[in-house]
């Protein structure tokens, strides 16, 4: 005799038939579809019907309400929220109010861009949460590094900056790649 109750694994094929409702345009059933931005609800009659809507109406959630901070537009409390591109400060009255602010981060020592010589290298975050360092002169200057820059010239080739990889300084020039110990 088996200890597994196989009747638990029998699914009625119509159990989730109307789980997501019907399309408001053509009354066909909605189903989960996948796109470049992730899963969404779409009409089962695609490409004849182009109705779609996000699975989650709003892709950010509150982490913590900030005591004593109020939205300058609607006077609702402000909160630290987590969204697609990381943490930010936003109005708790969203979607009626769309006020957002950048989350204050400690100011890092800015290194001058060695390519354009006018901009500074700032920490940025891509949509996957990975940090990189790019010139603030973008789009005119597209210089970027994947590791923190250090304002120290390379002793081998003379390039004005180095990158910090762990406890080692590495020249970012592909032709050089000189390494030295970080002091």
mmCIF file of C-alpha atoms in Angstrom:
data_model
loop_
_atom_site.group_PDB
_atom_site.id
_atom_site.type_symbol
_atom_site.label_atom_id
_atom_site.label_comp_id
_atom_site.label_asym_id
_atom_site.label_seq_id
_atom_site.Cartn_x
_atom_site.Cartn_y
_atom_site.Cartn_z
ATOM 1 C CA UNK A 1 0.000 0.000 0.000
ATOM 2 C CA UNK A 2 1.338 3.430 -0.963
ATOM 3 C CA UNK A 3 1.607 6.226 1.584
ATOM 4 C CA UNK A 4 0.979 8.840 -1.130
ATOM 5 C CA UNK A 5 -2.623 9.811 -1.775
ATOM 6 C CA UNK A 6 -2.637 10.086 -5.582
ATOM 7 C CA UNK A 7 -6.055 11.723 -5.595
ATOM 8 C CA UNK A 8 -4.356 14.919 -4.385
ATOM 9 C CA UNK A 9 -2.468 15.129 -7.682
ATOM 10 C CA UNK A 10 -5.532 14.854 -9.926
ATOM 11 C CA UNK A 11 -6.310 18.358 -11.093
ATOM 12 C CA UNK A 12 -9.514 19.314 -12.757
ATOM 13 C CA UNK A 13 -8.556 20.836 -16.111
ATOM 14 C CA UNK A 14 -11.150 23.568 -15.635
ATOM 15 C CA UNK A 15 -10.129 24.510 -12.085
ATOM 16 C CA UNK A 16 -8.269 27.693 -13.074
ATOM 17 C CA UNK A 17 -10.322 28.483 -16.173
ATOM 18 C CA UNK A 18 -11.682 31.767 -14.829
ATOM 19 C CA UNK A 19 -9.059 32.455 -12.151
ATOM 20 C CA UNK A 20 -7.926 35.708 -13.806
ATOM 21 C CA UNK A 21 -11.266 36.865 -15.186
ATOM 22 C CA UNK A 22 -12.290 37.814 -18.675
ATOM 23 C CA UNK A 23 -10.854 40.337 -21.107
ATOM 24 C CA UNK A 24 -12.754 43.645 -20.874
ATOM 25 C CA UNK A 25 -12.352 44.177 -24.635
ATOM 26 C CA UNK A 26 -13.453 40.845 -26.121
ATOM 27 C CA UNK A 27 -14.663 38.758 -23.127
ATOM 28 C CA UNK A 28 -12.133 35.959 -23.789
ATOM 29 C CA UNK A 29 -10.320 34.505 -20.788
ATOM 30 C CA UNK A 30 -7.188 36.191 -19.418
ATOM 31 C CA UNK A 31 -4.049 34.127 -18.935
ATOM 32 C CA UNK A 32 -0.545 34.636 -17.596
ATOM 33 C CA UNK A 33 1.856 35.518 -20.381
ATOM 34 C CA UNK A 34 5.566 36.284 -20.311
ATOM 35 C CA UNK A 35 7.313 39.321 -21.755
ATOM 36 C CA UNK A 36 10.632 41.160 -21.571
ATOM 37 C CA UNK A 37 9.554 42.901 -18.344
ATOM 38 C CA UNK A 38 8.328 39.695 -16.728
ATOM 39 C CA UNK A 39 4.954 37.985 -16.398
ATOM 40 C CA UNK A 40 1.673 39.815 -17.085
ATOM 41 C CA UNK A 41 -1.986 39.044 -17.715
ATOM 42 C CA UNK A 42 -2.918 39.001 -21.382
ATOM 43 C CA UNK A 43 -5.878 38.086 -23.516
ATOM 44 C CA UNK A 44 -5.967 34.489 -24.765
ATOM 45 C CA UNK A 45 -7.080 35.772 -28.203
ATOM 46 C CA UNK A 46 -3.743 37.546 -28.872
ATOM 47 C CA UNK A 47 -2.833 38.728 -31.618
ATOM 48 C CA UNK A 48 -6.481 39.499 -32.440
ATOM 49 C CA UNK A 49 -6.910 41.245 -29.083
ATOM 50 C CA UNK A 50 -4.030 43.241 -27.555
ATOM 51 C CA UNK A 51 -5.383 43.700 -23.994
ATOM 52 C CA UNK A 52 -2.813 43.262 -21.225
ATOM 53 C CA UNK A 53 -2.308 44.401 -17.647
ATOM 54 C CA UNK A 54 0.428 43.875 -15.062
ATOM 55 C CA UNK A 55 0.098 41.011 -12.607
ATOM 56 C CA UNK A 56 0.864 43.374 -9.746
ATOM 57 C CA UNK A 57 -0.805 46.721 -10.216
ATOM 58 C CA UNK A 58 2.075 48.670 -8.691
ATOM 59 C CA UNK A 59 5.579 47.219 -8.720
ATOM 60 C CA UNK A 60 6.873 48.944 -5.583
ATOM 61 C CA UNK A 61 6.216 48.277 -1.931
ATOM 62 C CA UNK A 62 6.757 50.254 1.247
ATOM 63 C CA UNK A 63 9.708 49.344 3.415
ATOM 64 C CA UNK A 64 9.243 51.946 6.168
ATOM 65 C CA UNK A 65 7.203 55.119 6.695
ATOM 66 C CA UNK A 66 9.449 58.099 7.530
ATOM 67 C CA UNK A 67 8.279 59.773 10.749
ATOM 68 C CA UNK A 68 7.734 63.537 10.431
ATOM 69 C CA UNK A 69 8.330 63.661 6.656
ATOM 70 C CA UNK A 70 5.470 64.858 4.478
ATOM 71 C CA UNK A 71 4.994 65.000 0.732
ATOM 72 C CA UNK A 72 5.491 68.549 -0.601
ATOM 73 C CA UNK A 73 2.670 68.009 -3.126
ATOM 74 C CA UNK A 74 -0.158 66.466 -1.039
ATOM 75 C CA UNK A 75 1.110 66.496 2.601
ATOM 76 C CA UNK A 76 0.761 62.684 2.948
ATOM 77 C CA UNK A 77 3.517 60.836 4.835
ATOM 78 C CA UNK A 78 6.624 59.828 2.879
ATOM 79 C CA UNK A 79 7.983 56.273 2.962
ATOM 80 C CA UNK A 80 11.098 54.412 1.908
ATOM 81 C CA UNK A 81 9.986 52.115 -0.915
ATOM 82 C CA UNK A 82 11.615 49.365 -2.910
ATOM 83 C CA UNK A 83 11.028 49.393 -6.639
ATOM 84 C CA UNK A 84 12.468 48.016 -9.822
ATOM 85 C CA UNK A 85 15.668 50.104 -9.589
ATOM 86 C CA UNK A 86 16.251 49.834 -5.831
ATOM 87 C CA UNK A 87 15.295 51.966 -2.839
ATOM 88 C CA UNK A 88 13.690 55.388 -3.147
ATOM 89 C CA UNK A 89 11.495 57.776 -1.160
ATOM 90 C CA UNK A 90 7.910 58.072 -2.343
ATOM 91 C CA UNK A 91 4.522 59.400 -1.301
ATOM 92 C CA UNK A 92 2.249 56.970 0.551
ATOM 93 C CA UNK A 93 -0.687 58.428 -1.400
ATOM 94 C CA UNK A 94 0.435 56.703 -4.613
ATOM 95 C CA UNK A 95 -1.150 56.390 -7.269
ATOM 96 C CA UNK A 96 -3.016 59.667 -6.639
ATOM 97 C CA UNK A 97 0.307 61.428 -5.948
ATOM 98 C CA UNK A 98 3.453 60.545 -7.923
ATOM 99 C CA UNK A 99 6.049 62.429 -5.837
ATOM 100 C CA UNK A 100 9.387 60.583 -5.514
ATOM 101 C CA UNK A 101 12.843 61.539 -4.251
ATOM 102 C CA UNK A 102 16.228 59.902 -4.477
ATOM 103 C CA UNK A 103 17.325 58.151 -1.321
ATOM 104 C CA UNK A 104 20.140 60.174 0.244
ATOM 105 C CA UNK A 105 23.320 58.150 0.108
ATOM 106 C CA UNK A 106 26.653 58.908 1.643
ATOM 107 C CA UNK A 107 28.670 61.082 -0.687
ATOM 108 C CA UNK A 108 31.643 59.205 -2.014
ATOM 109 C CA UNK A 109 34.903 60.809 -2.964
ATOM 110 C CA UNK A 110 34.334 61.569 -6.637
ATOM 111 C CA UNK A 111 37.085 60.740 -9.102
ATOM 112 C CA UNK A 112 37.491 62.802 -12.278
ATOM 113 C CA UNK A 113 36.693 61.054 -15.538
ATOM 114 C CA UNK A 114 39.967 60.198 -17.329
ATOM 115 C CA UNK A 115 38.315 60.130 -20.745
ATOM 116 C CA UNK A 116 36.491 63.489 -20.999
ATOM 117 C CA UNK A 117 38.419 65.164 -18.132
ATOM 118 C CA UNK A 118 35.357 67.328 -17.260
ATOM 119 C CA UNK A 119 32.977 64.867 -15.587
ATOM 120 C CA UNK A 120 33.112 62.887 -12.359
ATOM 121 C CA UNK A 121 32.626 59.135 -11.909
ATOM 122 C CA UNK A 122 29.475 58.371 -9.889
ATOM 123 C CA UNK A 123 28.157 55.083 -8.510
ATOM 124 C CA UNK A 124 25.137 53.889 -10.478
ATOM 125 C CA UNK A 125 22.950 50.800 -10.195
ATOM 126 C CA UNK A 126 21.581 48.843 -13.121
ATOM 127 C CA UNK A 127 18.104 47.299 -13.169
ATOM 128 C CA UNK A 128 19.457 44.064 -11.683
ATOM 129 C CA UNK A 129 20.916 45.859 -8.641
ATOM 130 C CA UNK A 130 24.574 45.602 -9.698
ATOM 131 C CA UNK A 131 26.730 48.688 -9.113
ATOM 132 C CA UNK A 132 28.999 50.339 -11.668
ATOM 133 C CA UNK A 133 30.754 53.698 -11.938
ATOM 134 C CA UNK A 134 29.925 56.004 -14.844
ATOM 135 C CA UNK A 135 30.800 59.520 -15.945
ATOM 136 C CA UNK A 136 28.156 62.142 -15.143
ATOM 137 C CA UNK A 137 28.777 63.590 -18.607
ATOM 138 C CA UNK A 138 26.622 60.866 -20.171
ATOM 139 C CA UNK A 139 25.561 60.706 -23.050
ATOM 140 C CA UNK A 140 28.501 62.760 -24.372
ATOM 141 C CA UNK A 141 30.966 60.632 -22.372
ATOM 142 C CA UNK A 142 30.240 56.920 -21.988
ATOM 143 C CA UNK A 143 33.210 55.990 -19.776
ATOM 144 C CA UNK A 144 32.379 53.435 -17.089
ATOM 145 C CA UNK A 145 34.035 51.005 -14.712
ATOM 146 C CA UNK A 146 32.699 47.889 -13.007
ATOM 147 C CA UNK A 147 34.838 48.421 -9.890
ATOM 148 C CA UNK A 148 35.348 51.474 -7.644
ATOM 149 C CA UNK A 149 37.757 54.040 -9.114
ATOM 150 C CA UNK A 150 40.784 55.290 -7.186
ATOM 151 C CA UNK A 151 42.468 58.623 -7.976
ATOM 152 C CA UNK A 152 45.943 57.138 -8.398
ATOM 153 C CA UNK A 153 47.926 56.982 -11.638
ATOM 154 C CA UNK A 154 49.017 53.647 -13.034
ATOM 155 C CA UNK A 155 52.785 53.273 -12.526
ATOM 156 C CA UNK A 156 53.084 51.175 -15.714
ATOM 157 C CA UNK A 157 51.163 53.198 -18.334
ATOM 158 C CA UNK A 158 50.384 56.501 -16.585
ATOM 159 C CA UNK A 159 46.546 56.241 -16.842
ATOM 160 C CA UNK A 160 45.180 58.746 -14.275
ATOM 161 C CA UNK A 161 42.986 56.286 -12.322
ATOM 162 C CA UNK A 162 43.039 52.718 -11.050
ATOM 163 C CA UNK A 163 40.222 50.327 -10.032
ATOM 164 C CA UNK A 164 39.955 48.661 -6.626
ATOM 165 C CA UNK A 165 39.375 44.896 -6.872
ATOM 166 C CA UNK A 166 39.443 43.579 -3.327
ATOM 167 C CA UNK A 167 42.841 44.508 -1.869
ATOM 168 C CA UNK A 168 44.431 45.081 -5.285
ATOM 169 C CA UNK A 169 44.539 48.126 -7.560
ATOM 170 C CA UNK A 170 44.176 47.283 -11.245
ATOM 171 C CA UNK A 171 44.677 49.555 -14.246
ATOM 172 C CA UNK A 172 41.374 49.751 -16.186
ATOM 173 C CA UNK A 173 43.167 49.996 -19.547
ATOM 174 C CA UNK A 174 42.750 46.681 -21.411
ATOM 175 C CA UNK A 175 46.214 46.946 -22.939
ATOM 176 C CA UNK A 176 47.862 47.447 -19.522
ATOM 177 C CA UNK A 177 45.958 45.615 -16.697
ATOM 178 C CA UNK A 178 48.866 46.427 -14.324
ATOM 179 C CA UNK A 179 48.218 45.253 -10.731
ATOM 180 C CA UNK A 180 49.623 46.589 -7.485
ATOM 181 C CA UNK A 181 48.830 46.152 -3.810
ATOM 182 C CA UNK A 182 46.327 48.588 -2.282
ATOM 183 C CA UNK A 183 47.922 50.656 0.473
#
